[in-house]
Amino acid sequence: MRTRLAGTSEDGHLCPVEAPVPNVDFLLHQQLQQEQDVYANSTTNATTSPPIAPITALPRPSRPSQSSAAERTSPESPSVRQSPTKRDRNPGPSSPGAGPSNLEHQPPSQQSQNQQPQSFYARSRRSGNFNWKLSHSRNGSIEKPPPSFFSSSFSHSPSTPPLSLGAPANGAVHSKEMEKEEEQKFVGKRPRIRSPWAITFVTLLTSILGIGFLALCLNSSFTRHIDPKGCRMSYMRPGYAKFDDFDTEHTRFASKYSLYLYRELGIENDAKVKGVPVLFIPGNAGSYKQVRPIAAEAANYFHDVLQQDESAVKAGARSLDFFTVDFNEDITAFHGQTLLDQAEYLNEAIRYILSLYLDRTRSDRDPNLPDPTSVIVLGHSMGGVVARTMLIMPNYQANSINTIITMSAPHARPPVSFDSEIVKTYKDINDYWRHAYSQQWANNNPLWHVTLVSIAGGGLDTVVPSDYAGVESLVPDTHGFTVFTTSIPNFRKALVKAIFDVVDVNRAAQTKPRADRMRVFKKWFLTGMEEVAEKTVPSKDPSTLLTLEDNLNSVIRQGERLVLRSLGASGAVRAHLLPIPPSGSPEPKRFTLLTDQKLDISSENGRLEVLFCSVFPMQPGQAVAGFAAQINLAGESSASTRLACNNAASDVVTLPASVRSSQYPFSKDGEPPRTPFSYLQYDVEDIAEHQYVAVIEKANTPTPGFVIAEFSDVSQSHRTRHISLRRLLAFGMKFRLPSSRPMVSELKVPTMQSSLLAYNLEISEQNCGEQQELFAPLVRQYLTEPYESKFFVNARKAAVSIHGVAPYVPPPLKSRSTEDGLSFQFWTDPTCASNINIKMSIDVRGSLGKLYMRYRTVFAAFPLLVVTLVLRKQFRIYDTTGVFVSFSESLDLCLRQSIPLVLAFLTFLSLFIWNSSSSATANIWIWANVTSGAIDFHQNDLLIGTQDPFFWFLIPVIGLICVGICTVFNYMTLTLVHILSIAVSLLSFRPGWIRNEERRKALPLPAFYPTSPRRRMVTTAILLVLVSTLIPYQFAYLVCCLVQLTTTVRAQRIASDLKSAANSNFYNYVHSILLLMLWILPINLPILVVWIHNLAVHWLTPFSSHHNVLSIMPFIILVETLTTGKMVPRVNSRFKHFTSVLLFGIALYAAIYGVSFAYMLHYLVNLVAAWLAIVHSTSDPWSVLSGIKHISCTLFDAGNTSNVGGVNGTTNTVLAEDRKMRKEP
């Protein structure tokens, strides 16, 4: 007789299937045999094949004899073999009750010989603690839970590798197709790695290569291409006046932030405002006291210099009132809402500052001057971003800010993208500024009067890449620019002088017009050799009258070079005249002059003065009062020439002194300051209105010093070399400066634009023969937009690094020319008649450090690619075989196929994006809204953030490093879990005199205590309520990680004490989930740090963001479920593909968008947790899905009771026992 049981169809739905009538005595006999085999396997470390799956516990009967078993044998089935004794406890493979030889592991022929025609009840849906805490009877034998009648798409993992859906063990109905499929899955499969500590040669080699490559990057970053530090100690006497009346009546943040006025004691002894307001904004975790060096320098400069300069005071120069804000060292780089809060507070602070100048009791300002209507803003680090944010806030007072100077501020993109709010805030700020400057008419541009100067720290800034400080993608060059501190000697003094030069208290805005401000900033912050640098000589009126005697003063012939090896050799003042070539010459020419002396301005009594002169035909009796200075070198001679001249000292460019003893382009702290070189450079068109260049020797006695002046052809001094990066990498680049060269030679290499490469420059020795070398070779490397210049003194070997085209940085508003690139200027002694050989090559080791600095944030996202692929492989093996392999073994399998394939796909995808048009890129970019012809500012947000195909290898290299990182992190986690497990074991009391065999028979302490659904629901509800009201969900996520770590430690203890496949499965499962959660933890920690910091400063106002309970609820449910020790059910229906697709999608997202939108990784992994919680819920008796399926199975079984016949009583007995156990907590 046969009965119809509940099975599943191919699509996972319940359906009746035919099964033989069950023989209960045979089941009891087989159960006893399995108990003995499981116990034998638990005492011996057998690794041949997984043991037989245990069945659910029944009341233990007496051991059936051979006769009784034969009498109970069904007529439809052959006789059952006698129960084995202790001698044959481990029968051979042909025995049907053999523990190590599962029926499904045998070939179909052998299965057909050993198969018993019995009915095997489908495994129970209840996945309680029996998987991890084996119950023992009084005599020490192991009891098993009873099976259930129904199965579903989610089958449960027992203590052995469970069989696939529709393939029950030990004589169950098996279709030939599924037998063949299972055979193919097991036949030829390599031995499983049982220990999670095991590692294969492939994984070990790959990890060593990855970690070694990372070590090289770190070593290069900290030891190579490091800019020398040239800071000098500054001294100040700071005083701070706090404005206590700027309280909650003015701003809601008065209890959290404070406003101060800086005073340099001994110079400014009162707290009254009297000058021009300047607001200093500290950066991420910065202190308000960081204003000290700049404010002290400004106070001393005004007190010592400007206050005594009547012309400067008349032009509008006044002292500076430096205001500074105490943000309690807020962390703005990680939290967008904090950035917005600071911007709101500062707008109120500016309103309050401007009101101080209207209060005569608090202001000591000249009443005849207009009241200030704007404030100059200095922002350091994230303070510069806050300054730009202020202009888009609703409480911004129009025109209250017109000058913004930022220092090391990441304008282009956020430092990290762990917070959705800061990514959105950056987007809003940058879109507003770009839209404002895209307006055609000034009336439609709210930022028309605003100037923005971004000063980057260069190679010394190791916190944020200086590439992010660029503003070329935000403002046009008429309103701002980016410059590096390597271009600014004495940065602190230059900054203070630039601020004083833009100040004009005669205007209500307190500053000069926008064009004048830009001119001042370029004067003080650029080297003066840039194309945009303005020369003052052509626009000035003659100020010096030079009278020369024709016979006593030399005129250098056209084309000759002026060389002075010493000054004052003649014992009198002497002039040297160089005729200026006409501007209409077919060959463009340039004038250059280099000296180690300081050039005098008019009326100074120095050693050297340079004038640009024109013949001044003076009539007899004509007055000369219009000239500020007169130089008469003719004496009483009537044969004289009068020249009207302009002094060139205002256009002088200071260069670092380059002599044989020079090491750095500056004087280090403690060394005496070295007099810099003075350099003049003009195109002939700039000085075409003049006729002569007059070099005046003022020294009366012989004085050491040199002067070199000449007119040279541009074609001889300028060279452009077009060479590909591949050829430069393979062969380098060489060129020669001939012996008949000009003093200054320039070389441009358009292909050298990337910030990811470092170069080595080598210069050969110049042979001067018997003559003494005037100066050592001096080299300047420079870029335009951004303006970056570096100098190398006494140059023989130079390490060249630039901040040009950088990863993830938006493109500039003005497209770059194909001829733009790295340029070099070489100052060499032209009197040395010898060739100079120059060699340029790519520094591979130095470039590794550039990779680390630009791609540090990649290691917060890209390793998730490896982890999710490994977890995907684990689930695929588990759903197919019932074995949840360890992370190490799954990583080994992924390294053999999936990881290389994914990296190859991403490499080809990057090549496709690089070679595609902007429209194709916009189609791939899912957030882009780019119209035809517009600039796509998000084109560098994908993958590795660069469109240069030369760097295609970066994706495999980053993948290799991430594999090594994941391997090391896996073993670090294993070590931590084992250390905690040992600590817990030491704290647990166990008698030391009990033998190991008796210990195994003794009742173990339960590691996973059964918890009621009510307790789990209450715990989850409490956490969700706290998240929605008080704490950010990041705090709850940290708690989930700690709970998951505890669960992993408990699972490790059970897996080590009670060795079984089920315990190993659960430990590997919770360990992999822990790794996945730990990789997401760094994304959540910054927000948690901000919240804890707010609590530390007694700011108890809850966050206005990060309270979405849906962002943490799946993690809480999953972690709470795992604390009960329940293994995730196997998914054998088509839903198993959902797990695979979900994890694979996260892997691709982490690689493509992870750097720019890292915060999304939390939400995606949250989806994984939600899906796993749903899968777990199918095994919980209190879940909705499980309840529906249980009712369906019960009704279906009740409807077929009449067809069971004599077996009905047995079937109902087992069903009743199953339902009884389901009601247990």
Short mmCIF file of N, CA, C and O in Angstrom, two decimals, residues 874-951:
data_model
loop_
_atom_site.label_atom_id
_atom_site.label_comp_id
_atom_site.label_asym_id
_atom_site.label_seq_id
_atom_site.Cartn_x
_atom_site.Cartn_y
_atom_site.Cartn_z
N GLN A 874 29.91 30.56 -1.17
CA GLN A 874 29.54 29.74 -0.02
C GLN A 874 28.07 29.34 -0.07
O GLN A 874 27.72 28.19 0.18
N PHE A 875 27.21 30.29 -0.40
CA PHE A 875 25.78 29.98 -0.46
C PHE A 875 25.47 29.04 -1.63
O PHE A 875 24.60 28.17 -1.51
N ARG A 876 26.15 29.20 -2.73
CA ARG A 876 25.89 28.32 -3.87
C ARG A 876 26.28 26.89 -3.55
O ARG A 876 25.56 25.94 -3.89
N ILE A 877 27.41 26.69 -2.89
CA ILE A 877 27.82 25.35 -2.49
C ILE A 877 26.87 24.80 -1.44
O ILE A 877 26.48 23.61 -1.48
N TYR A 878 26.47 25.65 -0.52
CA TYR A 878 25.58 25.19 0.55
C TYR A 878 24.21 24.78 0.01
O TYR A 878 23.67 23.75 0.39
N ASP A 879 23.65 25.58 -0.88
CA ASP A 879 22.35 25.24 -1.43
C ASP A 879 22.40 23.99 -2.29
O ASP A 879 21.38 23.31 -2.49
N THR A 880 23.58 23.66 -2.82
CA THR A 880 23.70 22.48 -3.68
C THR A 880 24.06 21.23 -2.90
O THR A 880 23.47 20.17 -3.13
N THR A 881 25.00 21.34 -1.98
CA THR A 881 25.52 20.15 -1.28
C THR A 881 25.16 20.10 0.19
O THR A 881 25.33 19.05 0.80
N GLY A 882 24.73 21.21 0.77
CA GLY A 882 24.46 21.22 2.19
C GLY A 882 25.67 21.50 3.04
O GLY A 882 25.58 21.48 4.27
N VAL A 883 26.80 21.77 2.43
CA VAL A 883 28.04 22.06 3.16
C VAL A 883 28.33 23.55 3.02
O VAL A 883 28.49 24.06 1.91
N PHE A 884 28.39 24.25 4.15
CA PHE A 884 28.75 25.66 4.14
C PHE A 884 30.25 25.74 4.39
O PHE A 884 30.71 25.66 5.54
N VAL A 885 31.00 25.87 3.32
CA VAL A 885 32.46 25.81 3.41
C VAL A 885 32.98 27.05 4.13
O VAL A 885 32.28 28.06 4.28
N SER A 886 34.21 26.97 4.55
CA SER A 886 34.82 28.09 5.27
C SER A 886 35.13 29.23 4.31
O SER A 886 35.13 29.08 3.09
N PHE A 887 35.39 30.39 4.89
CA PHE A 887 35.72 31.57 4.09
C PHE A 887 36.99 31.34 3.28
O PHE A 887 37.07 31.74 2.11
N SER A 888 37.97 30.69 3.87
CA SER A 888 39.23 30.46 3.17
C SER A 888 39.04 29.55 1.98
O SER A 888 39.59 29.79 0.90
N GLU A 889 38.27 28.49 2.15
CA GLU A 889 38.05 27.58 1.03
C GLU A 889 37.25 28.25 -0.08
O GLU A 889 37.54 28.08 -1.26
N SER A 890 36.24 29.00 0.30
CA SER A 890 35.45 29.70 -0.71
C SER A 890 36.30 30.73 -1.44
O SER A 890 36.15 30.93 -2.65
N LEU A 891 37.19 31.40 -0.72
CA LEU A 891 38.09 32.36 -1.37
C LEU A 891 38.99 31.66 -2.37
O LEU A 891 39.24 32.19 -3.47
N ASP A 892 39.45 30.47 -2.02
CA ASP A 892 40.28 29.72 -2.96
C ASP A 892 39.49 29.37 -4.22
O ASP A 892 40.01 29.48 -5.35
N LEU A 893 38.25 28.96 -4.07
CA LEU A 893 37.43 28.65 -5.24
C LEU A 893 37.17 29.89 -6.08
O LEU A 893 37.17 29.83 -7.32
N CYS A 894 36.96 31.03 -5.42
CA CYS A 894 36.71 32.27 -6.16
C CYS A 894 37.96 32.73 -6.91
O CYS A 894 37.86 33.28 -8.01
N LEU A 895 39.12 32.52 -6.31
CA LEU A 895 40.36 32.92 -6.98
C LEU A 895 40.61 32.10 -8.24
O LEU A 895 41.37 32.53 -9.12
N ARG A 896 40.00 30.94 -8.33
CA ARG A 896 40.19 30.11 -9.50
C ARG A 896 39.25 30.45 -10.64
O ARG A 896 39.47 30.00 -11.76
N GLN A 897 38.19 31.24 -10.34
CA GLN A 897 37.27 31.52 -11.43
C GLN A 897 36.62 32.90 -11.33
O GLN A 897 36.86 33.78 -12.15
N SER A 898 35.78 33.09 -10.30
CA SER A 898 34.88 34.25 -10.29
C SER A 898 35.64 35.57 -10.13
O SER A 898 35.35 36.54 -10.86
N ILE A 899 36.59 35.64 -9.22
CA ILE A 899 37.30 36.90 -9.01
C ILE A 899 38.09 37.31 -10.24
O ILE A 899 38.01 38.47 -10.67
N PRO A 900 38.87 36.43 -10.87
CA PRO A 900 39.56 36.86 -12.11
C PRO A 900 38.59 37.28 -13.21
O PRO A 900 38.86 38.24 -13.94
N LEU A 901 37.46 36.57 -13.33
CA LEU A 901 36.50 36.94 -14.37
C LEU A 901 35.89 38.31 -14.10
O LEU A 901 35.72 39.12 -15.02
N VAL A 902 35.56 38.59 -12.85
CA VAL A 902 34.97 39.88 -12.51
C VAL A 902 35.98 41.01 -12.73
O VAL A 902 35.64 42.07 -13.27
N LEU A 903 37.22 40.80 -12.32
CA LEU A 903 38.24 41.82 -12.53
C LEU A 903 38.49 42.05 -14.02
O LEU A 903 38.70 43.19 -14.46
N ALA A 904 38.47 40.97 -14.81
CA ALA A 904 38.63 41.13 -16.26
C ALA A 904 37.45 41.91 -16.84
O ALA A 904 37.63 42.78 -17.70
N PHE A 905 36.25 41.61 -16.36
CA PHE A 905 35.08 42.35 -16.85
C PHE A 905 35.16 43.82 -16.49
O PHE A 905 34.87 44.69 -17.33
N LEU A 906 35.58 44.13 -15.28
CA LEU A 906 35.69 45.53 -14.88
C LEU A 906 36.78 46.24 -15.67
O LEU A 906 36.65 47.43 -15.99
N THR A 907 37.85 45.53 -16.00
CA THR A 907 38.91 46.14 -16.81
C THR A 907 38.40 46.49 -18.19
O THR A 907 38.64 47.60 -18.70
N PHE A 908 37.69 45.57 -18.82
CA PHE A 908 37.14 45.85 -20.14
C PHE A 908 36.06 46.93 -20.06
O PHE A 908 35.92 47.74 -20.99
N LEU A 909 35.31 46.97 -18.97
CA LEU A 909 34.32 48.02 -18.80
C LEU A 909 34.98 49.39 -18.71
O LEU A 909 34.50 50.37 -19.30
N SER A 910 36.09 49.47 -17.99
CA SER A 910 36.80 50.74 -17.88
C SER A 910 37.34 51.18 -19.24
O SER A 910 37.28 52.35 -19.60
N LEU A 911 37.87 50.23 -20.01
CA LEU A 911 38.36 50.57 -21.35
C LEU A 911 37.22 51.04 -22.24
O LEU A 911 37.38 51.96 -23.06
N PHE A 912 36.06 50.43 -22.09
CA PHE A 912 34.90 50.85 -22.88
C PHE A 912 34.47 52.26 -22.51
O PHE A 912 34.15 53.08 -23.37
N ILE A 913 34.49 52.57 -21.22
CA ILE A 913 34.09 53.91 -20.78
C ILE A 913 35.11 54.94 -21.27
O ILE A 913 34.75 56.02 -21.73
N TRP A 914 36.38 54.62 -21.17
CA TRP A 914 37.41 55.56 -21.60
C TRP A 914 37.32 55.85 -23.09
O TRP A 914 37.57 56.97 -23.52
N ASN A 915 36.98 54.84 -23.89
CA ASN A 915 36.95 55.01 -25.33
C ASN A 915 35.60 55.49 -25.85
O ASN A 915 35.45 55.73 -27.04
N SER A 916 34.63 55.57 -24.98
CA SER A 916 33.30 55.99 -25.42
C SER A 916 33.17 57.50 -25.36
O SER A 916 33.98 58.21 -24.77
N SER A 917 32.14 57.99 -25.95
CA SER A 917 31.86 59.43 -25.93
C SER A 917 31.23 59.81 -24.61
O SER A 917 30.87 58.97 -23.79
N SER A 918 31.07 61.09 -24.41
CA SER A 918 30.48 61.57 -23.15
C SER A 918 29.04 61.11 -23.01
O SER A 918 28.56 60.86 -21.91
N SER A 919 28.33 60.94 -24.13
CA SER A 919 26.95 60.48 -24.03
C SER A 919 26.88 59.04 -23.57
O SER A 919 26.01 58.66 -22.78
N ALA A 920 27.82 58.22 -24.05
CA ALA A 920 27.85 56.83 -23.59
C ALA A 920 28.19 56.75 -22.12
O ALA A 920 27.64 55.95 -21.38
N THR A 921 29.10 57.62 -21.69
CA THR A 921 29.43 57.65 -20.26
C THR A 921 28.23 58.06 -19.44
O THR A 921 27.99 57.54 -18.36
N ALA A 922 27.45 59.01 -19.96
CA ALA A 922 26.28 59.45 -19.22
C ALA A 922 25.25 58.35 -19.10
O ALA A 922 24.52 58.26 -18.13
N ASN A 923 25.18 57.44 -20.10
CA ASN A 923 24.25 56.35 -20.01
C ASN A 923 24.64 55.37 -18.92
O ASN A 923 23.80 54.79 -18.25
N ILE A 924 25.96 55.16 -18.76
CA ILE A 924 26.42 54.26 -17.71
C ILE A 924 26.24 54.91 -16.34
O ILE A 924 25.90 54.26 -15.37
N TRP A 925 26.48 56.20 -16.30
CA TRP A 925 26.35 56.91 -15.01
C TRP A 925 24.87 57.07 -14.66
O TRP A 925 24.13 57.80 -15.30
N ILE A 926 24.43 56.35 -13.66
CA ILE A 926 23.00 56.24 -13.41
C ILE A 926 22.40 57.50 -12.81
O ILE A 926 21.20 57.69 -12.86
N TRP A 927 23.24 58.38 -12.25
CA TRP A 927 22.70 59.61 -11.68
C TRP A 927 22.94 60.82 -12.58
O TRP A 927 22.60 61.93 -12.22
N ALA A 928 23.61 60.63 -13.69
CA ALA A 928 23.98 61.77 -14.52
C ALA A 928 22.77 62.34 -15.23
O ALA A 928 21.88 61.62 -15.65
N ASN A 929 22.75 63.64 -15.34
CA ASN A 929 21.72 64.34 -16.10
C ASN A 929 22.43 65.33 -17.00
O ASN A 929 22.43 66.53 -16.79
N VAL A 930 23.10 64.80 -18.01
CA VAL A 930 23.99 65.59 -18.85
C VAL A 930 23.32 65.80 -20.19
O VAL A 930 22.90 64.85 -20.84
N THR A 931 23.22 67.03 -20.58
CA THR A 931 22.68 67.35 -21.89
C THR A 931 23.82 67.39 -22.90
O THR A 931 24.98 67.44 -22.56
N SER A 932 23.44 67.38 -24.16
CA SER A 932 24.44 67.37 -25.22
C SER A 932 25.23 68.67 -25.19
O SER A 932 24.68 69.75 -25.15
N GLY A 933 26.54 68.53 -25.22
CA GLY A 933 27.41 69.69 -25.22
C GLY A 933 27.79 70.19 -23.86
O GLY A 933 28.69 71.03 -23.74
N ALA A 934 27.12 69.73 -22.79
CA ALA A 934 27.46 70.18 -21.43
C ALA A 934 28.59 69.33 -20.88
O ALA A 934 28.87 68.23 -21.34
N ILE A 935 29.25 69.88 -19.87
CA ILE A 935 30.36 69.17 -19.24
C ILE A 935 29.79 68.16 -18.25
O ILE A 935 28.94 68.50 -17.42
N ASP A 936 30.24 66.94 -18.34
CA ASP A 936 29.83 65.90 -17.40
C ASP A 936 30.79 65.92 -16.22
O ASP A 936 31.90 65.39 -16.30
N PHE A 937 30.37 66.52 -15.13
CA PHE A 937 31.23 66.64 -13.96
C PHE A 937 31.32 65.34 -13.17
O PHE A 937 32.06 65.28 -12.19
N HIS A 938 30.56 64.33 -13.57
CA HIS A 938 30.59 63.04 -12.89
C HIS A 938 31.31 61.97 -13.71
O HIS A 938 31.24 60.79 -13.36
N GLN A 939 31.98 62.35 -14.76
CA GLN A 939 32.60 61.36 -15.63
C GLN A 939 33.75 60.63 -14.97
O GLN A 939 34.12 59.53 -15.41
N ASN A 940 34.31 61.18 -13.92
CA ASN A 940 35.43 60.54 -13.22
C ASN A 940 35.02 59.85 -11.94
O ASN A 940 35.87 59.51 -11.11
N ASP A 941 33.72 59.64 -11.75
CA ASP A 941 33.26 59.02 -10.52
C ASP A 941 33.22 57.50 -10.59
O ASP A 941 33.00 56.85 -9.57
N LEU A 942 33.39 56.93 -11.76
CA LEU A 942 33.26 55.49 -11.92
C LEU A 942 34.58 54.79 -11.68
O LEU A 942 35.67 55.35 -11.91
N LEU A 943 34.49 53.55 -11.23
CA LEU A 943 35.63 52.64 -11.13
C LEU A 943 36.83 53.30 -10.44
O LEU A 943 36.72 53.68 -9.28
N ILE A 944 37.94 53.46 -11.16
CA ILE A 944 39.16 54.00 -10.56
C ILE A 944 39.29 55.49 -10.79
O ILE A 944 40.33 56.08 -10.48
N GLY A 945 38.29 56.15 -11.37
CA GLY A 945 38.24 57.60 -11.40
C GLY A 945 39.13 58.29 -12.39
O GLY A 945 39.39 59.48 -12.23
N THR A 946 39.60 57.61 -13.42
CA THR A 946 40.42 58.26 -14.43
C THR A 946 40.03 57.74 -15.80
O THR A 946 39.58 56.60 -15.94
N GLN A 947 40.19 58.58 -16.80
CA GLN A 947 39.85 58.22 -18.17
C GLN A 947 41.09 57.98 -19.02
O GLN A 947 41.00 57.93 -20.25
N ASP A 948 42.22 57.82 -18.39
CA ASP A 948 43.45 57.56 -19.11
C ASP A 948 43.61 56.05 -19.28
O ASP A 948 43.76 55.32 -18.29
N PRO A 949 43.58 55.53 -20.51
CA PRO A 949 43.70 54.07 -20.69
C PRO A 949 45.05 53.52 -20.27
O PRO A 949 45.20 52.30 -20.17
N PHE A 950 46.03 54.38 -20.04
CA PHE A 950 47.34 53.90 -19.60
C PHE A 950 47.23 53.19 -18.26
O PHE A 950 48.05 52.31 -17.95
N PHE A 951 46.21 53.53 -17.46
CA PHE A 951 46.09 52.98 -16.11
C PHE A 951 45.08 51.85 -16.04
O PHE A 951 44.45 51.64 -15.00
#
